[in-house]
PDB file of C-alpha atoms in Angstrom:
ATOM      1  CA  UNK A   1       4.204  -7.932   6.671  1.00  0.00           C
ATOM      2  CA  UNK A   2       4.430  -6.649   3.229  1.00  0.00           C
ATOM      3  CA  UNK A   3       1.775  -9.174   0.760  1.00  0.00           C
ATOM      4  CA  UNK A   4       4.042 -11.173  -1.834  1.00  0.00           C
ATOM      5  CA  UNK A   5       7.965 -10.708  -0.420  1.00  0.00           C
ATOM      6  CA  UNK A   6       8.865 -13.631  -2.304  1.00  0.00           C
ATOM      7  CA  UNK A   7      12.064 -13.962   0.024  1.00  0.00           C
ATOM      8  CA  UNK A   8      10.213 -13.708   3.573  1.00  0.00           C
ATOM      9  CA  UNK A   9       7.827 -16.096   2.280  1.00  0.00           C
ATOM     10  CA  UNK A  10      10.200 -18.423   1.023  1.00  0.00           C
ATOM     11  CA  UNK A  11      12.494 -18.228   4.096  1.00  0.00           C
ATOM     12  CA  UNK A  12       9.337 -18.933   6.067  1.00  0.00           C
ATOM     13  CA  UNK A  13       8.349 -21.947   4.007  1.00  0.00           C
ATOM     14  CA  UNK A  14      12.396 -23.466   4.421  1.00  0.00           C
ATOM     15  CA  UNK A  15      11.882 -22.901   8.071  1.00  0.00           C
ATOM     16  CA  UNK A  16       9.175 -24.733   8.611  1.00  0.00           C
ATOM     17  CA  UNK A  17      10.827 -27.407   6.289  1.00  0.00           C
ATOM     18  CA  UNK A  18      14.275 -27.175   8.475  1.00  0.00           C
ATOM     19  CA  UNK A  19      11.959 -28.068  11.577  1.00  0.00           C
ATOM     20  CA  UNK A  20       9.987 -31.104   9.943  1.00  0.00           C
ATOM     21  CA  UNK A  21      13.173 -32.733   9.079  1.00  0.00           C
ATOM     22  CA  UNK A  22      14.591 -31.860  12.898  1.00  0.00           C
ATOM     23  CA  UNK A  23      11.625 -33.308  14.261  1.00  0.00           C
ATOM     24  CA  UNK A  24      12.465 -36.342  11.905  1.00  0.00           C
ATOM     25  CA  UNK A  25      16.177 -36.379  12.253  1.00  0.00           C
ATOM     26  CA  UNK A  26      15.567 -36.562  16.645  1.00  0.00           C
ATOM     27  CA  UNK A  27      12.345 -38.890  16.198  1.00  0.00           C
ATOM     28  CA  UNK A  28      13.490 -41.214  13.725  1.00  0.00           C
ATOM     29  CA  UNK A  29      17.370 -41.180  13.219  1.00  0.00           C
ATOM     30  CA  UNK A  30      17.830 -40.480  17.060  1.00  0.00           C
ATOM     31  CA  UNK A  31      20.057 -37.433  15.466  1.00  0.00           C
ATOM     32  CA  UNK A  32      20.735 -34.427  17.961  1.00  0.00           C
ATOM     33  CA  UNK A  33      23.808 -32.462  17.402  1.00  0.00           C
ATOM     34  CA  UNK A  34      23.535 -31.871  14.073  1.00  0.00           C
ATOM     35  CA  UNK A  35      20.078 -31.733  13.479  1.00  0.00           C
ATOM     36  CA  UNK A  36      20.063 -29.109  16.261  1.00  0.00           C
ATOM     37  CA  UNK A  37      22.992 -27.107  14.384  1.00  0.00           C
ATOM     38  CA  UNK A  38      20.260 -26.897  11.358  1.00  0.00           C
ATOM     39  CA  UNK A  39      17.993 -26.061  13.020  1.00  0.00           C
ATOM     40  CA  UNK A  40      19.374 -23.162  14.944  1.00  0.00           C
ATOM     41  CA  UNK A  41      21.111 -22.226  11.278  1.00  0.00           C
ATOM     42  CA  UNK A  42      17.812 -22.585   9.036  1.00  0.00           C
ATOM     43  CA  UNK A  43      15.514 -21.000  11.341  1.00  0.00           C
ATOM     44  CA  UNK A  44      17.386 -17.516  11.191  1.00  0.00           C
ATOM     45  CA  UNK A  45      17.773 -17.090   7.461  1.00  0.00           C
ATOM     46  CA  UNK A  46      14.203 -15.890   7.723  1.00  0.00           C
ATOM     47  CA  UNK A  47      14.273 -14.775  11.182  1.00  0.00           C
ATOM     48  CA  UNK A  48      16.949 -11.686   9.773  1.00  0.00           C
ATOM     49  CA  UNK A  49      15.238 -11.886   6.403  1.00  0.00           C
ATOM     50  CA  UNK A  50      11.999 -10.306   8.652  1.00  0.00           C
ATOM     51  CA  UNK A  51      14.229  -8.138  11.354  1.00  0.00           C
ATOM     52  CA  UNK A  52      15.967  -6.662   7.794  1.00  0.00           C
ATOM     53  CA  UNK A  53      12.685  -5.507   6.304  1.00  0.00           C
ATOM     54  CA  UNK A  54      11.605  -3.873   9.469  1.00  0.00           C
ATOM     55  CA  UNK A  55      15.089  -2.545   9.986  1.00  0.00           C
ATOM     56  CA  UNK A  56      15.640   1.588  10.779  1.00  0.00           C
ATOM     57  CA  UNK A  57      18.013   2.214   8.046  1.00  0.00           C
ATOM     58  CA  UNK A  58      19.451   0.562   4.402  1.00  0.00           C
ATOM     59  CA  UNK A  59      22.683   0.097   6.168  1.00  0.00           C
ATOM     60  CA  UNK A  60      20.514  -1.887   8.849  1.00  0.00           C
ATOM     61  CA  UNK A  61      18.579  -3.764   5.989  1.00  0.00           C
ATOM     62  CA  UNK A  62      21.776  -4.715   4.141  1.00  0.00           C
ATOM     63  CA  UNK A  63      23.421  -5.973   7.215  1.00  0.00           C
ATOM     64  CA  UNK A  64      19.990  -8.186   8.312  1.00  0.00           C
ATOM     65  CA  UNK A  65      20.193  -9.634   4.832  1.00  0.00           C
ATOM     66  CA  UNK A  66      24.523 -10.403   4.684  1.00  0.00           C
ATOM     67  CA  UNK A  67      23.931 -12.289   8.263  1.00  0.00           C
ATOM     68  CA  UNK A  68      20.686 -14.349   6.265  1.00  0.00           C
ATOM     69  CA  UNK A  69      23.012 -14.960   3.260  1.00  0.00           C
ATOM     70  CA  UNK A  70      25.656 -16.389   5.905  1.00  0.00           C
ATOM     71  CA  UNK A  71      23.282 -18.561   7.722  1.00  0.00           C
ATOM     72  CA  UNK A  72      22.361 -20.070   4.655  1.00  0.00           C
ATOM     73  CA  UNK A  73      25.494 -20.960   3.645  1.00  0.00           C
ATOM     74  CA  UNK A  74      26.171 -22.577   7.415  1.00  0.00           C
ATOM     75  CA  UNK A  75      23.158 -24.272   6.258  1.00  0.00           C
ATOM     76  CA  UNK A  76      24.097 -25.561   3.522  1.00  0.00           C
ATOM     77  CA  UNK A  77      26.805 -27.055   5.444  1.00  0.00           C
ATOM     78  CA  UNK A  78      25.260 -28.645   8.026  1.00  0.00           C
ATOM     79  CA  UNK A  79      22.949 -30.225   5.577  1.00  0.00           C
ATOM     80  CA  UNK A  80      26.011 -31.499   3.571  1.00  0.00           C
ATOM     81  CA  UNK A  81      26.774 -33.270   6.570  1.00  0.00           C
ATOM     82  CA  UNK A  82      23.811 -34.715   7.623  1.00  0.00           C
ATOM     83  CA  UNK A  83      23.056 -36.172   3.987  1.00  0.00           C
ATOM     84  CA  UNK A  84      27.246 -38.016   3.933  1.00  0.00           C
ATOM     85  CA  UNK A  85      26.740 -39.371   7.411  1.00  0.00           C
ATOM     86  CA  UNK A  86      23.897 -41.052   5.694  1.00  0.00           C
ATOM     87  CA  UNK A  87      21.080 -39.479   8.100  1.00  0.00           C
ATOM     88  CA  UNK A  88      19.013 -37.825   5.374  1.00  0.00           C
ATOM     89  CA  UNK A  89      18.049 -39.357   2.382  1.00  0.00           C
ATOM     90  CA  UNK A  90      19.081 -38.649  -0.875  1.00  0.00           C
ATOM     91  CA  UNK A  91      15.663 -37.257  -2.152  1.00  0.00           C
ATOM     92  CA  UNK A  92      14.624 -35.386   0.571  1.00  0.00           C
ATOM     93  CA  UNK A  93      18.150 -34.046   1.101  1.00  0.00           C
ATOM     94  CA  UNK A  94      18.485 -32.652  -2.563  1.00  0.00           C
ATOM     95  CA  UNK A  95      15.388 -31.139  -2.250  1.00  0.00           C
ATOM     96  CA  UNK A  96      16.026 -29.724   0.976  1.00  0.00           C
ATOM     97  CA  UNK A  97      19.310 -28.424  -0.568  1.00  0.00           C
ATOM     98  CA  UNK A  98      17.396 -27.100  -3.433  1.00  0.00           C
ATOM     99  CA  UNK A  99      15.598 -24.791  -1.318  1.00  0.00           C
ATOM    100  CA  UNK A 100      18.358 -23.425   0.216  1.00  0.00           C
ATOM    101  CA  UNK A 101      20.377 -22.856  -3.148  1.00  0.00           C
ATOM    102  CA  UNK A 102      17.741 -20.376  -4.233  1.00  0.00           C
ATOM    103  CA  UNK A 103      17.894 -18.817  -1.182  1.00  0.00           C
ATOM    104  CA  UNK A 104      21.093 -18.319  -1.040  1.00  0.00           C
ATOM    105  CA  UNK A 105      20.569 -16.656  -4.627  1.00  0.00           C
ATOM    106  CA  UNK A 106      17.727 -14.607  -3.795  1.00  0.00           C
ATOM    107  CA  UNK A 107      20.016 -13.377  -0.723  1.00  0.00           C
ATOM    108  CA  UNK A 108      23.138 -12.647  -3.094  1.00  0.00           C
ATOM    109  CA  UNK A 109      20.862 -10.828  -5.446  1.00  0.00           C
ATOM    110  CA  UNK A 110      19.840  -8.270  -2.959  1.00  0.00           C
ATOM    111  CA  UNK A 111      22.749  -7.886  -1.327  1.00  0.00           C
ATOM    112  CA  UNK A 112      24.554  -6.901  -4.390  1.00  0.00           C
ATOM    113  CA  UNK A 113      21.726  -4.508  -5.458  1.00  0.00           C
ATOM    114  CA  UNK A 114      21.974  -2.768  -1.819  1.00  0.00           C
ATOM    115  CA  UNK A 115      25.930  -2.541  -2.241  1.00  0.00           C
ATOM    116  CA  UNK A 116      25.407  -0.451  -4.965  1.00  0.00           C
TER     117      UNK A 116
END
């Protein structure tokens, strides 16, 4: 992997994040539908974030990094949810949330500049 991608090494870092607060959501909160929905959703951003850079083409790149951009908005979603149905808290869940706002910028960012 390429030293300093700033948006496969933050995709890795919300990952790893995504699967703390599964592990919490299932241990503590006795949580698994939606913490497995999150999970499943927040793993991949980075997971096509990494199969994008390595891709054959731009057209392949570009189309690695729209599918990341939509699993971070599912993510986003899913999170929502967990945070109103009062299984997250409201700190960790805003940071949580935090993390995947700038992702989701990052990702709109470089799709637009690959449109072009």
């Amino acid at each position: 992997m390429e030293k300093d991608n700033v948006i496969v090494d933050k995709s890795k870092a919300f990952a790893l994040r995504i699967i703390k607060m599964y592990k919490y959501l299932c241990d503590e909160k006795k949580e698994f539908v939606l913490s497995k929905q999150v999970l499943r959703s927040g793993t991949s951003i980075g997971a096509n974030i990494r199969e994008g850079v390595r891709g054959q083409s731009k057209a392949d790149f570009y189309a690695k990094l729209h599918i990341s951009l939509k699993e971070a908005e599912e993510t986003q979603y899913w999170l929502e949810l967990l945070y109103e149905s009062d299984y997250l808290p409201e700190k960790e869940y805003k940071t949580i949330y935090s993390d995947c706002e700038e992702l989701i910028k990052l990702l709109v960012s470089i799709v637009k500049t690959q449109k072009k």
